[in-house]
Short mmCIF file of C-alpha atoms and ligand atoms in Angstrom, two decimals:
data_model
loop_
_atom_site.label_atom_id
_atom_site.label_comp_id
_atom_site.label_asym_id
_atom_site.label_seq_id
_atom_site.Cartn_x
_atom_site.Cartn_y
_atom_site.Cartn_z
CA MET A 29 -42.51 280.12 -46.97
CA SER A 30 -38.77 280.85 -46.65
CA ALA A 31 -37.58 283.87 -44.71
CA THR A 32 -36.54 285.63 -47.89
CA GLN A 33 -39.99 285.44 -49.45
CA THR A 34 -42.24 288.35 -48.74
CA ALA A 35 -45.70 287.62 -47.35
CA PRO A 36 -48.40 287.61 -50.04
CA LYS A 37 -50.26 290.86 -50.37
CA PRO A 38 -53.70 290.38 -48.85
CA ARG A 39 -56.71 290.69 -51.14
CA GLY A 40 -60.07 292.17 -50.27
CA ARG A 41 -60.68 295.18 -48.10
CA GLN A 42 -58.81 295.67 -44.90
CA PHE A 43 -61.25 295.61 -42.02
CA PHE A 44 -60.26 298.67 -40.07
CA ALA A 45 -61.54 298.47 -36.51
CA ASN A 46 -59.31 301.02 -34.80
CA PRO A 47 -61.07 303.54 -32.59
CA GLY A 48 -59.57 306.43 -34.52
CA PRO A 49 -58.64 307.27 -37.09
CA THR A 50 -61.73 305.65 -38.54
CA ASN A 51 -63.04 304.52 -41.93
CA ILE A 52 -63.63 307.40 -44.32
CA PRO A 53 -66.78 307.05 -46.45
CA ASP A 54 -66.00 307.02 -50.17
CA SER A 55 -68.09 310.14 -50.76
CA VAL A 56 -66.09 312.01 -48.09
CA LEU A 57 -62.79 310.87 -49.61
CA LEU A 58 -63.94 312.09 -53.00
CA ALA A 59 -65.15 315.38 -51.56
CA CYS A 60 -61.73 315.94 -49.95
CA ALA A 61 -60.08 315.49 -53.35
CA HIS A 62 -61.06 319.00 -54.33
CA GLN A 63 -58.91 321.26 -56.45
CA THR A 64 -57.23 324.12 -54.59
CA VAL A 65 -59.32 327.23 -54.12
CA ASP A 66 -58.61 330.62 -52.63
CA PHE A 67 -59.85 330.48 -49.07
CA ASN A 68 -61.02 334.07 -49.33
CA ASP A 69 -63.17 333.25 -52.36
CA SER A 70 -66.86 333.76 -51.67
CA ASN A 71 -67.69 330.26 -52.97
CA PHE A 72 -65.38 328.74 -50.40
CA ILE A 73 -66.58 331.01 -47.61
CA GLU A 74 -70.09 329.73 -48.23
CA VAL A 75 -68.88 326.14 -47.73
CA TYR A 76 -66.83 327.18 -44.72
CA ASP A 77 -69.70 329.01 -43.01
CA ALA A 78 -72.04 326.06 -43.60
CA CYS A 79 -69.45 323.71 -42.07
CA VAL A 80 -68.99 325.85 -38.97
CA ALA A 81 -72.77 326.07 -38.57
CA GLY A 82 -72.99 322.27 -38.93
CA LEU A 83 -70.22 321.70 -36.40
CA LYS A 84 -72.14 323.89 -33.96
CA ARG A 85 -75.26 321.79 -34.47
CA VAL A 86 -73.29 318.58 -33.81
CA LEU A 87 -71.66 320.14 -30.73
CA LYS A 88 -75.12 321.40 -29.76
CA THR A 89 -73.84 324.90 -29.19
CA GLU A 90 -74.78 328.35 -30.34
CA GLN A 91 -71.52 329.81 -29.06
CA THR A 92 -68.12 330.20 -30.73
CA VAL A 93 -66.03 327.60 -32.60
CA PHE A 94 -62.31 327.97 -33.37
CA LEU A 95 -60.55 325.57 -35.74
CA TYR A 96 -56.92 324.50 -36.07
CA THR A 97 -54.79 322.70 -38.63
CA GLY A 98 -53.48 319.97 -36.37
CA SER A 99 -54.78 316.76 -34.77
CA GLY A 100 -56.76 316.65 -31.53
CA HIS A 101 -53.64 317.51 -29.55
CA ALA A 102 -53.69 320.97 -31.15
CA ALA A 103 -57.20 321.66 -29.86
CA TRP A 104 -56.21 320.31 -26.42
CA GLU A 105 -53.35 322.82 -26.38
CA ALA A 106 -55.55 325.63 -27.66
CA SER A 107 -58.06 325.04 -24.88
CA LEU A 108 -55.35 325.29 -22.23
CA VAL A 109 -53.25 328.19 -23.51
CA ASN A 110 -56.27 330.36 -24.26
CA LEU A 111 -57.85 329.98 -20.85
CA LEU A 112 -55.07 329.71 -18.30
CA SER A 113 -52.00 331.43 -16.91
CA THR A 114 -48.74 330.04 -15.52
CA GLY A 115 -49.32 328.61 -12.06
CA ASP A 116 -53.09 328.17 -12.47
CA THR A 117 -54.41 324.81 -11.33
CA VAL A 118 -56.49 322.44 -13.43
CA LEU A 119 -58.34 319.48 -12.00
CA ILE A 120 -57.96 316.43 -14.25
CA LEU A 121 -60.52 313.68 -13.83
CA GLU A 122 -58.44 310.59 -14.42
CA SER A 123 -59.93 308.12 -16.86
CA GLY A 124 -56.99 306.56 -18.69
CA HIS A 125 -54.25 307.35 -21.19
CA PHE A 126 -55.96 310.37 -22.75
CA SER A 127 -56.78 312.12 -19.48
CA ILE A 128 -53.20 311.51 -18.33
CA SER A 129 -51.82 312.89 -21.61
CA TRP A 130 -53.93 316.04 -21.42
CA GLY A 131 -52.67 316.52 -17.85
CA LYS A 132 -49.04 316.05 -18.93
CA MET A 133 -49.56 318.65 -21.62
CA ALA A 134 -50.93 321.07 -19.02
CA GLN A 135 -47.92 320.42 -16.80
CA ASP A 136 -45.49 321.06 -19.68
CA LEU A 137 -47.27 324.36 -20.33
CA GLY A 138 -46.61 325.53 -16.76
CA ILE A 139 -50.01 324.72 -15.34
CA GLU A 140 -50.36 323.02 -11.93
CA VAL A 141 -52.17 319.72 -12.26
CA GLN A 142 -54.35 318.25 -9.58
CA SER A 143 -55.92 314.87 -10.34
CA VAL A 144 -58.91 312.98 -9.13
CA ALA A 145 -57.55 309.44 -9.24
CA ALA A 146 -59.81 306.69 -10.51
CA ASP A 147 -60.00 302.96 -10.97
CA TRP A 148 -59.76 302.86 -14.77
CA ARG A 149 -62.15 299.94 -14.96
CA ARG A 150 -64.89 301.77 -13.08
CA GLY A 151 -64.22 305.42 -13.81
CA VAL A 152 -63.99 308.46 -11.62
CA ASP A 153 -66.14 308.57 -8.50
CA MET A 154 -68.28 311.73 -8.65
CA ALA A 155 -68.22 311.97 -4.84
CA ALA A 156 -64.43 312.37 -5.09
CA VAL A 157 -64.91 315.11 -7.70
CA ARG A 158 -67.38 316.91 -5.43
CA ALA A 159 -64.97 316.56 -2.50
CA ALA A 160 -62.03 317.97 -4.49
CA LEU A 161 -64.11 320.98 -5.52
CA ALA A 162 -65.50 321.55 -2.03
CA ALA A 163 -61.98 321.38 -0.56
CA ASP A 164 -60.82 324.12 -2.92
CA THR A 165 -62.13 326.96 -0.78
CA ALA A 166 -59.41 329.29 -2.09
CA ARG A 167 -60.73 328.65 -5.64
CA THR A 168 -57.29 327.86 -7.03
CA ILE A 169 -58.78 325.38 -9.52
CA LYS A 170 -59.41 327.38 -12.68
CA ALA A 171 -60.60 324.54 -14.92
CA VAL A 172 -61.86 320.99 -14.65
CA CYS A 173 -60.81 318.70 -17.53
CA VAL A 174 -62.85 315.63 -18.36
CA VAL A 175 -62.53 313.21 -21.25
CA HIS A 176 -66.14 312.52 -22.28
CA ASN A 177 -65.22 309.24 -23.92
CA GLU A 178 -61.96 307.68 -22.76
CA THR A 179 -60.80 305.95 -25.91
CA ALA A 180 -58.10 304.00 -24.08
CA THR A 181 -60.44 302.18 -21.71
CA GLY A 182 -63.78 302.20 -23.54
CA MET A 183 -65.55 304.30 -20.97
CA MET A 184 -67.95 307.22 -21.21
CA ILE A 185 -67.76 309.72 -18.36
CA PRO A 186 -71.07 311.54 -17.79
CA VAL A 187 -70.25 315.21 -18.34
CA PRO A 188 -73.58 316.45 -16.86
CA GLU A 189 -72.56 314.87 -13.54
CA VAL A 190 -69.32 316.86 -13.61
CA ARG A 191 -71.34 320.01 -14.33
CA ALA A 192 -73.63 319.15 -11.42
CA ALA A 193 -70.61 318.70 -9.12
CA LEU A 194 -69.34 322.17 -10.06
CA ASP A 195 -72.77 323.69 -9.54
CA ALA A 196 -73.30 321.93 -6.20
CA ALA A 197 -70.01 323.32 -4.95
CA GLY A 198 -70.81 326.75 -6.39
CA HIS A 199 -67.36 326.48 -7.97
CA PRO A 200 -66.56 328.99 -10.74
CA ALA A 201 -63.98 326.81 -12.56
CA LEU A 202 -64.34 326.39 -16.30
CA LEU A 203 -65.46 322.99 -17.56
CA LEU A 204 -63.29 321.60 -20.38
CA ALA A 205 -64.49 318.45 -22.13
CA ASP A 206 -62.57 316.33 -24.62
CA THR A 207 -65.16 315.08 -27.09
CA ILE A 208 -62.67 313.79 -29.67
CA SER A 209 -63.94 310.19 -29.72
CA SER A 210 -67.55 310.96 -28.81
CA LEU A 211 -68.59 313.79 -31.12
CA GLY A 212 -70.78 312.49 -33.91
CA SER A 213 -71.01 309.10 -32.19
CA LEU A 214 -72.43 309.72 -28.72
CA ASP A 215 -74.77 312.46 -27.63
CA PHE A 216 -72.84 315.54 -26.57
CA ARG A 217 -74.57 318.79 -25.60
CA MET A 218 -72.13 321.60 -25.08
CA ASP A 219 -74.56 324.36 -24.12
CA GLU A 220 -77.08 322.30 -22.15
CA TRP A 221 -74.27 320.67 -20.14
CA GLY A 222 -72.55 323.98 -19.44
CA VAL A 223 -69.28 323.02 -21.13
CA ASP A 224 -66.93 326.00 -21.54
CA ALA A 225 -64.49 324.44 -23.99
CA ALA A 226 -65.34 321.35 -26.02
CA VAL A 227 -62.37 319.80 -27.80
CA GLY A 228 -63.02 317.89 -31.03
CA GLY A 229 -61.05 316.34 -33.88
CA SER A 230 -61.67 315.37 -37.48
CA GLN A 231 -60.70 311.69 -37.70
CA LYS A 232 -63.08 309.89 -35.38
CA GLY A 233 -66.85 310.24 -35.42
CA LEU A 234 -66.67 312.91 -38.13
CA MET A 235 -65.11 310.34 -40.51
CA LEU A 236 -62.52 312.70 -42.00
CA PRO A 237 -58.77 312.40 -42.47
CA THR A 238 -56.56 313.34 -39.50
CA GLY A 239 -55.29 316.89 -39.26
CA MET A 240 -58.02 319.28 -38.29
CA SER A 241 -59.37 319.97 -34.83
CA PHE A 242 -61.52 322.56 -33.16
CA THR A 243 -62.87 323.89 -29.90
CA GLY A 244 -66.37 325.00 -29.05
CA VAL A 245 -65.96 327.96 -26.69
CA SER A 246 -68.54 329.42 -24.32
CA ALA A 247 -69.09 333.12 -23.66
CA LYS A 248 -67.76 332.56 -20.14
CA ALA A 249 -64.60 331.02 -21.60
CA LEU A 250 -64.14 333.91 -24.05
CA GLU A 251 -64.27 336.24 -21.06
CA ALA A 252 -61.70 334.17 -19.15
CA HIS A 253 -59.52 334.11 -22.29
CA LYS A 254 -59.05 337.88 -22.03
CA SER A 255 -57.00 337.52 -18.85
CA SER A 256 -55.13 334.31 -19.70
CA LYS A 257 -51.39 334.85 -19.86
CA LEU A 258 -49.90 331.62 -21.19
CA PRO A 259 -47.80 332.30 -24.33
CA LYS A 260 -49.66 331.56 -27.57
CA HIS A 261 -49.69 332.76 -31.11
CA TYR A 262 -51.04 330.29 -33.68
CA PHE A 263 -53.75 329.23 -31.22
CA HIS A 264 -54.58 332.75 -30.00
CA TRP A 265 -58.34 333.20 -30.13
CA THR A 266 -58.09 337.00 -30.14
CA ASN A 267 -55.79 336.83 -33.18
CA MET A 268 -58.24 334.46 -34.83
CA LEU A 269 -61.22 336.72 -34.26
CA GLN A 270 -59.41 339.38 -36.27
CA ARG A 271 -59.08 337.10 -39.30
CA PRO A 272 -61.73 337.15 -42.06
CA LEU A 273 -62.90 333.61 -41.20
CA LYS A 274 -62.66 334.26 -37.42
CA SER A 275 -60.36 331.26 -37.15
CA PHE A 276 -57.08 329.93 -38.60
CA LEU A 277 -53.93 331.98 -38.65
CA GLY A 278 -52.34 331.18 -41.98
CA THR A 279 -53.62 329.04 -44.82
CA VAL A 280 -57.01 327.41 -44.30
CA PRO A 281 -56.96 323.64 -45.05
CA VAL A 282 -59.74 323.94 -47.64
CA SER A 283 -59.95 320.24 -48.56
CA PHE A 284 -61.11 319.41 -45.04
CA PHE A 285 -64.10 321.66 -45.49
CA TYR A 286 -65.24 319.96 -48.69
CA GLY A 287 -64.92 316.68 -46.79
CA LEU A 288 -66.65 318.06 -43.70
CA GLN A 289 -69.51 319.41 -45.79
CA GLU A 290 -70.07 315.88 -47.08
CA SER A 291 -69.68 314.16 -43.70
CA LEU A 292 -72.15 316.62 -42.16
CA ARG A 293 -74.55 315.84 -45.01
CA LEU A 294 -74.22 312.12 -44.27
CA ILE A 295 -74.66 312.63 -40.53
CA GLU A 296 -77.45 315.18 -40.54
CA GLN A 297 -79.35 314.62 -43.76
CA GLU A 298 -78.85 311.04 -44.93
CA GLU A 299 -78.99 309.44 -41.50
CA GLY A 300 -79.92 312.04 -38.89
CA LEU A 301 -77.82 312.73 -35.80
CA GLU A 302 -80.11 310.85 -33.41
CA ASN A 303 -80.09 307.83 -35.75
CA VAL A 304 -76.30 307.99 -35.83
CA PHE A 305 -76.28 307.71 -32.03
CA ALA A 306 -78.79 304.85 -32.12
CA ARG A 307 -76.63 302.97 -34.66
CA HIS A 308 -73.53 303.38 -32.51
CA SER A 309 -75.43 302.13 -29.49
CA ARG A 310 -76.79 299.12 -31.40
CA LEU A 311 -73.38 298.12 -32.78
CA ALA A 312 -71.70 298.68 -29.41
CA ARG A 313 -74.17 296.39 -27.65
CA ALA A 314 -73.44 293.65 -30.18
CA VAL A 315 -69.69 294.00 -29.59
CA ARG A 316 -70.17 293.79 -25.84
CA ALA A 317 -72.47 290.77 -26.20
CA ALA A 318 -69.72 288.95 -28.13
CA VAL A 319 -66.99 289.87 -25.65
CA GLN A 320 -69.13 288.87 -22.67
CA HIS A 321 -69.76 285.55 -24.34
CA TRP A 322 -66.05 284.99 -25.04
CA SER A 323 -65.18 285.73 -21.41
CA GLY A 324 -66.32 282.27 -20.33
CA ASN A 325 -63.53 279.63 -20.06
CA ASN A 326 -61.17 282.36 -18.78
CA GLY A 327 -61.47 284.23 -22.06
CA PRO A 328 -60.88 287.92 -22.65
CA GLN A 329 -63.32 290.23 -20.92
CA LEU A 330 -64.71 293.75 -21.08
CA PHE A 331 -62.17 296.11 -19.55
CA CYS A 332 -64.94 298.42 -18.37
CA LEU A 333 -66.68 297.09 -15.28
CA ASN A 334 -69.19 299.91 -15.04
CA PRO A 335 -72.23 299.14 -17.25
CA GLY A 336 -73.61 302.66 -16.78
CA ARG A 337 -70.47 303.99 -18.43
CA TYR A 338 -69.90 301.60 -21.32
CA SER A 339 -68.64 303.50 -24.34
CA ASP A 340 -70.74 303.18 -27.47
CA SER A 341 -67.80 304.10 -29.70
CA VAL A 342 -64.99 301.82 -28.52
CA THR A 343 -64.67 298.62 -26.51
CA ALA A 344 -61.44 297.75 -24.72
CA VAL A 345 -61.00 294.01 -24.26
CA LEU A 346 -58.77 292.73 -21.44
CA MET A 347 -56.71 289.67 -22.33
CA PRO A 348 -56.53 286.68 -20.00
CA GLU A 349 -53.64 286.98 -17.52
CA GLY A 350 -50.29 286.26 -19.13
CA LEU A 351 -51.44 286.53 -22.75
CA ASN A 352 -50.27 289.35 -24.96
CA ALA A 353 -52.93 291.38 -26.76
CA ASP A 354 -50.43 292.53 -29.39
CA ALA A 355 -49.66 288.92 -30.39
CA LEU A 356 -53.37 288.44 -31.04
CA ARG A 357 -53.55 291.74 -32.94
CA GLN A 358 -50.63 290.61 -35.11
CA VAL A 359 -52.47 287.40 -36.05
CA ALA A 360 -55.59 289.40 -36.86
CA LEU A 361 -53.62 291.86 -38.98
CA LYS A 362 -51.03 289.71 -40.72
CA ARG A 363 -53.19 286.71 -41.40
CA PHE A 364 -56.64 288.18 -41.81
CA ASN A 365 -56.05 291.86 -42.58
CA LEU A 366 -58.12 293.02 -39.62
CA SER A 367 -56.68 296.08 -37.88
CA LEU A 368 -57.52 296.37 -34.19
CA GLY A 369 -56.51 299.08 -31.72
CA GLY A 370 -53.78 298.33 -29.19
CA GLY A 371 -53.57 299.06 -25.48
CA LEU A 372 -52.28 302.53 -24.58
CA GLY A 373 -49.94 303.52 -21.76
CA PRO A 374 -49.96 300.96 -18.93
CA LEU A 375 -52.57 298.91 -20.81
CA GLY A 376 -50.08 298.20 -23.64
CA GLY A 377 -50.14 294.45 -24.41
CA LYS A 378 -52.92 293.91 -21.89
CA VAL A 379 -55.91 295.07 -23.90
CA PHE A 380 -56.92 295.32 -27.51
CA ARG A 381 -59.59 297.74 -28.64
CA ILE A 382 -62.39 297.36 -31.10
CA GLY A 383 -63.39 300.70 -32.56
CA HIS A 384 -67.05 300.88 -33.45
CA LEU A 385 -67.43 304.49 -34.42
CA GLY A 386 -67.94 306.28 -37.66
CA ASP A 387 -68.79 304.71 -40.98
CA LEU A 388 -69.85 301.22 -39.84
CA ASN A 389 -72.78 298.87 -40.20
CA GLU A 390 -73.86 295.45 -38.96
CA PRO A 391 -71.99 293.35 -41.56
CA MET A 392 -68.75 295.21 -40.83
CA ILE A 393 -69.14 294.69 -37.08
CA LEU A 394 -70.02 291.02 -37.53
CA GLY A 395 -67.03 290.56 -39.86
CA THR A 396 -64.76 292.15 -37.28
CA LEU A 397 -66.11 290.09 -34.40
CA ALA A 398 -65.99 286.85 -36.38
CA THR A 399 -62.38 287.57 -37.32
CA VAL A 400 -61.43 288.35 -33.71
CA GLU A 401 -62.88 284.99 -32.75
CA LEU A 402 -61.01 283.33 -35.63
CA ALA A 403 -57.77 285.01 -34.55
CA MET A 404 -58.31 283.86 -30.95
CA GLN A 405 -58.74 280.31 -32.15
CA VAL A 406 -55.61 280.47 -34.32
CA ALA A 407 -53.56 282.17 -31.59
CA GLY A 408 -54.70 279.72 -28.92
CA VAL A 409 -56.39 282.35 -26.75
CA PRO A 410 -58.90 280.63 -24.44
CA HIS A 411 -62.50 281.75 -24.88
CA THR A 412 -66.04 280.45 -25.17
CA PRO A 413 -66.70 280.08 -28.90
CA GLY A 414 -69.95 281.48 -30.27
CA GLY A 415 -69.54 285.18 -29.58
CA ILE A 416 -70.92 285.84 -33.06
CA ALA A 417 -74.20 284.15 -32.22
CA ALA A 418 -74.46 286.41 -29.17
CA ALA A 419 -73.76 289.47 -31.35
CA ILE A 420 -76.33 288.35 -33.93
CA ALA A 421 -78.93 287.83 -31.21
CA SER A 422 -78.21 291.32 -29.87
CA LEU A 423 -78.53 292.90 -33.33
CA ALA A 424 -81.67 290.94 -34.20
CA ALA A 425 -83.33 292.13 -31.01
CA ALA A 426 -82.21 295.75 -31.43
C1 PLP B 182 -57.70 310.45 -30.37
C2 PLP B 182 -57.90 311.15 -29.09
C3 PLP B 182 -57.09 312.23 -28.70
C4 PLP B 182 -55.89 312.67 -29.47
O1 PLP B 182 -56.21 313.21 -30.66
P1 PLP B 182 -55.13 313.27 -31.85
O2 PLP B 182 -55.98 313.65 -33.00
O3 PLP B 182 -54.57 311.89 -31.97
O4 PLP B 182 -54.12 314.27 -31.49
C5 PLP B 182 -57.40 312.89 -27.53
N1 PLP B 182 -58.43 312.50 -26.77
C6 PLP B 182 -59.20 311.45 -27.09
C7 PLP B 182 -60.32 311.06 -26.19
C8 PLP B 182 -58.97 310.74 -28.26
O5 PLP B 182 -59.73 309.68 -28.58
#
């Protein structure tokens, strides 16, 4: 093919294996394509109320939910500006790119950031969290921020252990949990785990387009909100409570709610939330079985070295030393129309990520894994061939 010729347009479906945004089920896409309605119309309010109730069931909370037109970053910001004042300290449990980004946001908002450093391949040491809380005898830490599922490294951080650390220290700080890439994929229990603000987004486990996010908010957090002094307007929970829908300043993005109604129906009625978790776990184990198999012959390996914390929604794969993950991703994308996630922050070029959350089944996972193996062969990446057989064995035994 000469340089002036354009590459042929690939046929067939793109296999989309990014860890967010994720595949949108056809029925959700169709539901989103709803004609405009007045958001104060009683027919819409019925849909809206049902969606908020459903979101609460998925968050496992009976407390308050506020929603925002904006991606997950908007809900991150809402959780900080509604609960804190300039000069307050937050304790960030480092887990990877997303924990760092949330911390940077806090810093830009005038919040002091204290971090519990962590080996990203093993995850934060809870003893270090307990020590940081115990050392804070002046109680300057107002909130602890944890990313439940660190999408950049493929690691799940056990939120109940963070709660236990706070309780053991008798520390009154609020517990903020980012559940953007875990909600609707991994078990998350806002009320039982004593989470004060749970941050979620539309485009990952909830299988919706990008652009809506929300926070579950505890009664304790609503109380703390009353004395928070950081500037806010669009995100202001008090302003929201005065609106008819008790959320959203301005126009409500109605199409999201028709989509959310359908995705909640798929999650809760067609499949069942616990079955959704079981499916994610089953598919995740197959992905890890393939990667562990490939790792022989100096092949790529699981980035996460802590089996108790493997993420069931995303797997980060560390390339062999000296090989570029993005070159492999380009082969997968350009030649085989498989889209994989790239490495984020300092992991750029070093890892690629296989998203296995949302609207996925065994054939899709096997197709993705087979194509990764194909791309490795084409790109000359060393590995032990036969990862697919390992994945099949894992799925057959599941
Ligand atoms: C995707 C993601 C975010 C960022 O959300 P956006 O919707 O991209 O703004 C934050 N935290 C985690 C854990 C994520 O996976």
